[in-house]
PDB file of C-alpha atoms in Angstrom:
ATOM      1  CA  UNK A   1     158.899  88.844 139.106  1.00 71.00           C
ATOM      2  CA  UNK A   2     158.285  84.840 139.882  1.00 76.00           C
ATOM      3  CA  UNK A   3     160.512  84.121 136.630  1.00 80.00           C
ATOM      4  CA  UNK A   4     163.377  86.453 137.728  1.00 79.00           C
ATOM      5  CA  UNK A   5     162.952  84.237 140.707  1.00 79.00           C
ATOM      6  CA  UNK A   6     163.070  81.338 138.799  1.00 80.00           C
ATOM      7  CA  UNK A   7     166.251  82.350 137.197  1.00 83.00           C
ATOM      8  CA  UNK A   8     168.461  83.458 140.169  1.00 82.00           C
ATOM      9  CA  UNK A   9     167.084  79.566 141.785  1.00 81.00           C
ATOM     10  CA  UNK A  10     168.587  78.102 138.597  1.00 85.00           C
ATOM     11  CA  UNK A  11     171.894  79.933 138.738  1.00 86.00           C
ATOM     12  CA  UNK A  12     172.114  79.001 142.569  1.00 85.00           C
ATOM     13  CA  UNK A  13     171.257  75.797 141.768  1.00 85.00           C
ATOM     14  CA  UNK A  14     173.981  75.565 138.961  1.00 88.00           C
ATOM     15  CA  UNK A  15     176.336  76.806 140.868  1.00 88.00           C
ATOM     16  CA  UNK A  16     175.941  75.014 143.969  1.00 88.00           C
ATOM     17  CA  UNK A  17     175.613  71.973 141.804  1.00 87.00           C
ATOM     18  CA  UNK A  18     179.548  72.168 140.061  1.00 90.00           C
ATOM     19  CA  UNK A  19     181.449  69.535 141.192  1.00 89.00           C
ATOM     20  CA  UNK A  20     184.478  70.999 141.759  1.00 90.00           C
ATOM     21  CA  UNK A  21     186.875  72.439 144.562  1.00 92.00           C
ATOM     22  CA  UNK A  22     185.724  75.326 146.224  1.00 92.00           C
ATOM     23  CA  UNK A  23     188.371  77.515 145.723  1.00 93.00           C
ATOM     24  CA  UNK A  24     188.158  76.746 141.851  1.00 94.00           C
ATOM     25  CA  UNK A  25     184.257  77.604 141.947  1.00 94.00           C
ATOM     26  CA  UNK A  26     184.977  80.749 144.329  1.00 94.00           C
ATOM     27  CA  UNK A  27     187.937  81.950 141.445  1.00 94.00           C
ATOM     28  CA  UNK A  28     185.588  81.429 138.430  1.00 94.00           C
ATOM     29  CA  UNK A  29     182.888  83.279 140.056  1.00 95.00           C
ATOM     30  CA  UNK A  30     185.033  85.926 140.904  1.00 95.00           C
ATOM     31  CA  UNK A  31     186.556  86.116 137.596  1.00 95.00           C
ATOM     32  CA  UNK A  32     183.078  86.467 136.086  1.00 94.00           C
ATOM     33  CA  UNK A  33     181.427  88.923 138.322  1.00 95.00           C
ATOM     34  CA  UNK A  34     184.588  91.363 137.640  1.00 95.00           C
ATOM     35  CA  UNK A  35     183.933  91.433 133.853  1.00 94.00           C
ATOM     36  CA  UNK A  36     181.098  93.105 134.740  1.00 93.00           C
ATOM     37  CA  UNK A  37     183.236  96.074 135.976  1.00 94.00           C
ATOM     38  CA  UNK A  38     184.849  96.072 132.630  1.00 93.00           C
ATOM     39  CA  UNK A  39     182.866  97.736 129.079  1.00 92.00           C
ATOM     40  CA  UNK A  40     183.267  94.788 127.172  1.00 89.00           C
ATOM     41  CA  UNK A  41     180.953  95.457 124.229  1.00 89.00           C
ATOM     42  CA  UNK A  42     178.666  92.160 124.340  1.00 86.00           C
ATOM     43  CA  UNK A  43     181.718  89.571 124.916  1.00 92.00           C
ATOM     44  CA  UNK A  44     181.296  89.225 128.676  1.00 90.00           C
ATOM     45  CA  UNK A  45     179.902  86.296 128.542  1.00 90.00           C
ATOM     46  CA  UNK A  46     182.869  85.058 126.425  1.00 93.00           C
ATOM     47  CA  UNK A  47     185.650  86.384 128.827  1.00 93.00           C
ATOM     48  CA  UNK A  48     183.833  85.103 131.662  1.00 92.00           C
ATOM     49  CA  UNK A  49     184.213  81.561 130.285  1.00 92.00           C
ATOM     50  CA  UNK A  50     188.299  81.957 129.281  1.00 93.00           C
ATOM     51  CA  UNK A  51     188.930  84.578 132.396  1.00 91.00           C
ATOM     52  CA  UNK A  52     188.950  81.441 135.154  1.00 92.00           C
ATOM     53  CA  UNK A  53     190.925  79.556 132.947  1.00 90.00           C
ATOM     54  CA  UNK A  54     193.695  81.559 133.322  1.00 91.00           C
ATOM     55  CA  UNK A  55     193.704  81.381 137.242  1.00 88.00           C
ATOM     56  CA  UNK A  56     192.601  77.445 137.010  1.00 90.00           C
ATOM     57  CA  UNK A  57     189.168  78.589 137.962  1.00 92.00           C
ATOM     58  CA  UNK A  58     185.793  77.022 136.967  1.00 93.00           C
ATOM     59  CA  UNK A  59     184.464  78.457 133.487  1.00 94.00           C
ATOM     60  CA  UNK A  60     181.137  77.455 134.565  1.00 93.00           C
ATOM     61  CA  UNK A  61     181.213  79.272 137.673  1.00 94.00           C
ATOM     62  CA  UNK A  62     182.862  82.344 135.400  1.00 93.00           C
ATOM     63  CA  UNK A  63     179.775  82.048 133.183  1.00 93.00           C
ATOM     64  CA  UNK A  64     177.372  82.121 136.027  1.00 93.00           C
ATOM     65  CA  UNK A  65     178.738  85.394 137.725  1.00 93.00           C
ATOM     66  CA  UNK A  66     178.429  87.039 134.822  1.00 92.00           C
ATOM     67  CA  UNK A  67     175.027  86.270 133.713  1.00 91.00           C
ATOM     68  CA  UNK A  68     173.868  86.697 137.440  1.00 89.00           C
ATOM     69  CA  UNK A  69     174.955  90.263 137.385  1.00 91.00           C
ATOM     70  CA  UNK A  70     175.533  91.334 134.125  1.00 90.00           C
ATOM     71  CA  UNK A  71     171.920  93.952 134.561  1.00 89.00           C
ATOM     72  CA  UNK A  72     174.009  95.733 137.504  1.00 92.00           C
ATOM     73  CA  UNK A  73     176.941  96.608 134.722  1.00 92.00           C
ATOM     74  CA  UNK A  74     175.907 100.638 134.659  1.00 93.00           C
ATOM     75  CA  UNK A  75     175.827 100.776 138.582  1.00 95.00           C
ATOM     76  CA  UNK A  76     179.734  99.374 138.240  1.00 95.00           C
ATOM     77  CA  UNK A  77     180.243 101.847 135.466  1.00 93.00           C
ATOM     78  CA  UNK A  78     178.997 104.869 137.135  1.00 93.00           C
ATOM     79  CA  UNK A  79     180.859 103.249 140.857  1.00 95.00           C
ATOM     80  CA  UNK A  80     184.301 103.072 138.787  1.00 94.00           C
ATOM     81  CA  UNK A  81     183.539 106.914 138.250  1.00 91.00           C
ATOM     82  CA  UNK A  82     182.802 107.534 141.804  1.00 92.00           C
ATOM     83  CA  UNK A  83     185.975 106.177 143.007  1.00 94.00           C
ATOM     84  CA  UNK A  84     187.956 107.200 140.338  1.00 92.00           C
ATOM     85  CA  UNK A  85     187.054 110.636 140.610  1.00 89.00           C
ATOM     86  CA  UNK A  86     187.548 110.304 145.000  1.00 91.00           C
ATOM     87  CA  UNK A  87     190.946 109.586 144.225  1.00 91.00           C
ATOM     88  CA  UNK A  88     192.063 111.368 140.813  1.00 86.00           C
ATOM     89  CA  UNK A  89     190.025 114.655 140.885  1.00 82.00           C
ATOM     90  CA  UNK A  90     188.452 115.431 137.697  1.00 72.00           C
ATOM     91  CA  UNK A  91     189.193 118.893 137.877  1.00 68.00           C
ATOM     92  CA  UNK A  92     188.588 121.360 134.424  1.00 57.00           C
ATOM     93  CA  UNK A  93     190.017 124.683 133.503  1.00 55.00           C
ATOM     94  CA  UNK A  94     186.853 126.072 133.358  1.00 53.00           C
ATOM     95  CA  UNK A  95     183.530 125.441 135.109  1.00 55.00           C
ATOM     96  CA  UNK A  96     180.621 123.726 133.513  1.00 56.00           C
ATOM     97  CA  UNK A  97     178.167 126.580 132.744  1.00 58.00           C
ATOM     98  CA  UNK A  98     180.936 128.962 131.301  1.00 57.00           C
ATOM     99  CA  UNK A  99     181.983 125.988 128.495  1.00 56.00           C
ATOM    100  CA  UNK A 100     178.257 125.662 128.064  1.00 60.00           C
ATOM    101  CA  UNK A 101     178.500 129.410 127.321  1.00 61.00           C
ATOM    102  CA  UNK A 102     181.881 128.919 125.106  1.00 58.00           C
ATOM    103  CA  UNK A 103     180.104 126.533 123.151  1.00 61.00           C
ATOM    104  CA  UNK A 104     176.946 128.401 121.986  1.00 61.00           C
ATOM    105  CA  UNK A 105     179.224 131.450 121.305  1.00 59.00           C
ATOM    106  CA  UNK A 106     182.092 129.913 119.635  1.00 61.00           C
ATOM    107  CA  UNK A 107     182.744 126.172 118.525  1.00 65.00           C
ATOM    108  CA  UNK A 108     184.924 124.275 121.425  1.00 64.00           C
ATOM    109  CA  UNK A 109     188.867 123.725 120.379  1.00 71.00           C
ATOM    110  CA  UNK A 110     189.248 119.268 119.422  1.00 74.00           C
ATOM    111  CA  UNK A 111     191.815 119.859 122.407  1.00 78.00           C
ATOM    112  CA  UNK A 112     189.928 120.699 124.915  1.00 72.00           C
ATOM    113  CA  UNK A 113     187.742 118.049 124.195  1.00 71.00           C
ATOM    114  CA  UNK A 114     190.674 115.321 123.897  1.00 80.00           C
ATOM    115  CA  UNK A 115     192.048 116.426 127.556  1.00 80.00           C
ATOM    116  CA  UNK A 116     188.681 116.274 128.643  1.00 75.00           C
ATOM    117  CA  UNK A 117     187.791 112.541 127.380  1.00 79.00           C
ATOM    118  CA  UNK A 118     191.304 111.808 128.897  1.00 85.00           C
ATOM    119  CA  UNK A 119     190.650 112.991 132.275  1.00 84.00           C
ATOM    120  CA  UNK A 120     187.499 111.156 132.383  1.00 86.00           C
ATOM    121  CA  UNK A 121     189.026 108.050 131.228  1.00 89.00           C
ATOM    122  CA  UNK A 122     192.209 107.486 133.604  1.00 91.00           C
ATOM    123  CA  UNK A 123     189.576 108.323 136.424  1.00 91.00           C
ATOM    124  CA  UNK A 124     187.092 105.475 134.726  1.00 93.00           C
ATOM    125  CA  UNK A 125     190.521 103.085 134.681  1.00 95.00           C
ATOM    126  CA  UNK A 126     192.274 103.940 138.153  1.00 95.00           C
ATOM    127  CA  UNK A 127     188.239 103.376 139.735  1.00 95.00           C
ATOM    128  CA  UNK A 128     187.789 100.526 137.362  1.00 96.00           C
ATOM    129  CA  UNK A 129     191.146  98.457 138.763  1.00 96.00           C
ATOM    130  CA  UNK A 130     190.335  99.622 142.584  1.00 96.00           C
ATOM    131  CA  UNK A 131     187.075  98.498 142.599  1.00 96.00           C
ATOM    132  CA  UNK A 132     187.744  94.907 140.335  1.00 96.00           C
ATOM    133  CA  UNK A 133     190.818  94.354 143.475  1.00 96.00           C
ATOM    134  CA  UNK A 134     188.679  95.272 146.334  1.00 96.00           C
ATOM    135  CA  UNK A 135     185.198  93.456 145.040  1.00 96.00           C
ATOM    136  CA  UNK A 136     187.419  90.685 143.638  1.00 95.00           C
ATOM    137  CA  UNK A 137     188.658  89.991 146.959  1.00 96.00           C
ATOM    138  CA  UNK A 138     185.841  89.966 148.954  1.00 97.00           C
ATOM    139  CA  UNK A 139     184.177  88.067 146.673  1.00 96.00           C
ATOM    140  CA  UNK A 140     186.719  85.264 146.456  1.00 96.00           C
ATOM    141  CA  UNK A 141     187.003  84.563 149.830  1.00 97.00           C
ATOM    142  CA  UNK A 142     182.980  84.764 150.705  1.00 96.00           C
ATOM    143  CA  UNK A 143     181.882  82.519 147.367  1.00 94.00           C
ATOM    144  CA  UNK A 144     184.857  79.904 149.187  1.00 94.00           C
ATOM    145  CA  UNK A 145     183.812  80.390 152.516  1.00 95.00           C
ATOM    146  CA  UNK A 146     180.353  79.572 151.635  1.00 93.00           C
ATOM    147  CA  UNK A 147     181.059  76.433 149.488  1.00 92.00           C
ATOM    148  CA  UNK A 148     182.784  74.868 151.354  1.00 92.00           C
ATOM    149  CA  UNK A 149     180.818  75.115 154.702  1.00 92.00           C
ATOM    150  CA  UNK A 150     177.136  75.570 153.161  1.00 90.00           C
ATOM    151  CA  UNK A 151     177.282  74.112 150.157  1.00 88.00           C
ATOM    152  CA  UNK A 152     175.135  71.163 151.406  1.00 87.00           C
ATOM    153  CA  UNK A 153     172.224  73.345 153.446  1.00 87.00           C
ATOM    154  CA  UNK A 154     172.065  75.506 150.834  1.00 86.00           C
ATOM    155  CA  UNK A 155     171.276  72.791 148.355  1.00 84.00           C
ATOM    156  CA  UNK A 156     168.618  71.514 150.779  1.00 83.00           C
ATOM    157  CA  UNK A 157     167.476  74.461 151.013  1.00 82.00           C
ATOM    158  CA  UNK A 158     166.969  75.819 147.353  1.00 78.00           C
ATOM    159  CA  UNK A 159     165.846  72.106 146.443  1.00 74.00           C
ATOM    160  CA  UNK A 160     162.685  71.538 149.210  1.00 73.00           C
ATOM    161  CA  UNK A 161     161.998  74.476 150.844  1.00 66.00           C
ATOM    162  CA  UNK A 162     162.090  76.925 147.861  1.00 64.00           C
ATOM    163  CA  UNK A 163     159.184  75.825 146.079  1.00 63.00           C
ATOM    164  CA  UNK A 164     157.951  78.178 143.119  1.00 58.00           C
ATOM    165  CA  UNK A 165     154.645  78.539 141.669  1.00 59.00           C
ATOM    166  CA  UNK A 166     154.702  77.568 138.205  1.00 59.00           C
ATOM    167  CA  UNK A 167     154.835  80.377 135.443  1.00 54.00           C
ATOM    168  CA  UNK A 168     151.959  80.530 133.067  1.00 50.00           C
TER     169      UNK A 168
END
């Protein structure tokens, strides 16, 4: 636990610690947190870095979101369901237990099983781009808000008053 505290300190440190505008910090974090909303197969840390780039953010700050919540990537996966499915609902021919029926009877048609995989994914996608606009937004303008009016107690603060014990 005290070197997962040790860790987030760092990465508020780091971040805190870029000296750069605020609303280039605020985009680059932004930009990284989102790819965690995306399945990107091990290069998140990769897109994080080129992501701000492309809205003149900081790739530093871009790394940093990512790595900060890159452990919360299934509770994004299984939110882009969640909303996906509130506003496109999955809704299948027949119910659950009878295909589970169908399937230890007969073998399942390769169509029914392609309409099913595409159901699920345009749900995944149309939660997936909700929730990166809504959480992209929010985040923007709180990461900006609070660099540019805290920056300098929060670095007091993490700095003195957060002391650690050491890890052994």
């Amino acid at each position: 636990m005290n070197k997962q505290l040790r860790k987030l300190k760092y990465l508020c440190l780091r971040l805190l610690r870029i000296n750069d505008r605020a609303h280039s910090i605020a985009g680059g974090f932004s930009i990284g947190f989102l790819i965690n909303f995306i399945p990107s197969f091990g290069f998140g840390p990769f897109l994080s870095t080129i992501g701000p780039k492309l809205v003149k953010g900081n790739p530093v700050a871009g790394l940093i979101g990512c790595i900060a919540f890159i452990w919360a990537f299934p509770l994004f996966f299984y939110l882009n369901i969640i909303v996906g499915e509130s506003l496109i609902p999955m809704q299948f021919e027949n119910n659950i237990e009878i295909i589970i029926e169908e399937i230890e009877v007969s073998p399942v048609e390769p169509e029914e099983v392609l309409e099913a995989g595409l159901k699920i994914g345009k749900t995944f996608i149309v939660g997936m781009c909700l929730n990166m606009v809504i959480f992209g937004i929010i985040l923007y303008f709180l990461i900006h808000y609070i660099i540019k009016k805290y920056r300098r107690d929060l670095l007091r603060l993490l700095y003195k008053k957060w002391r650690l014990k050491k890890w052994q």
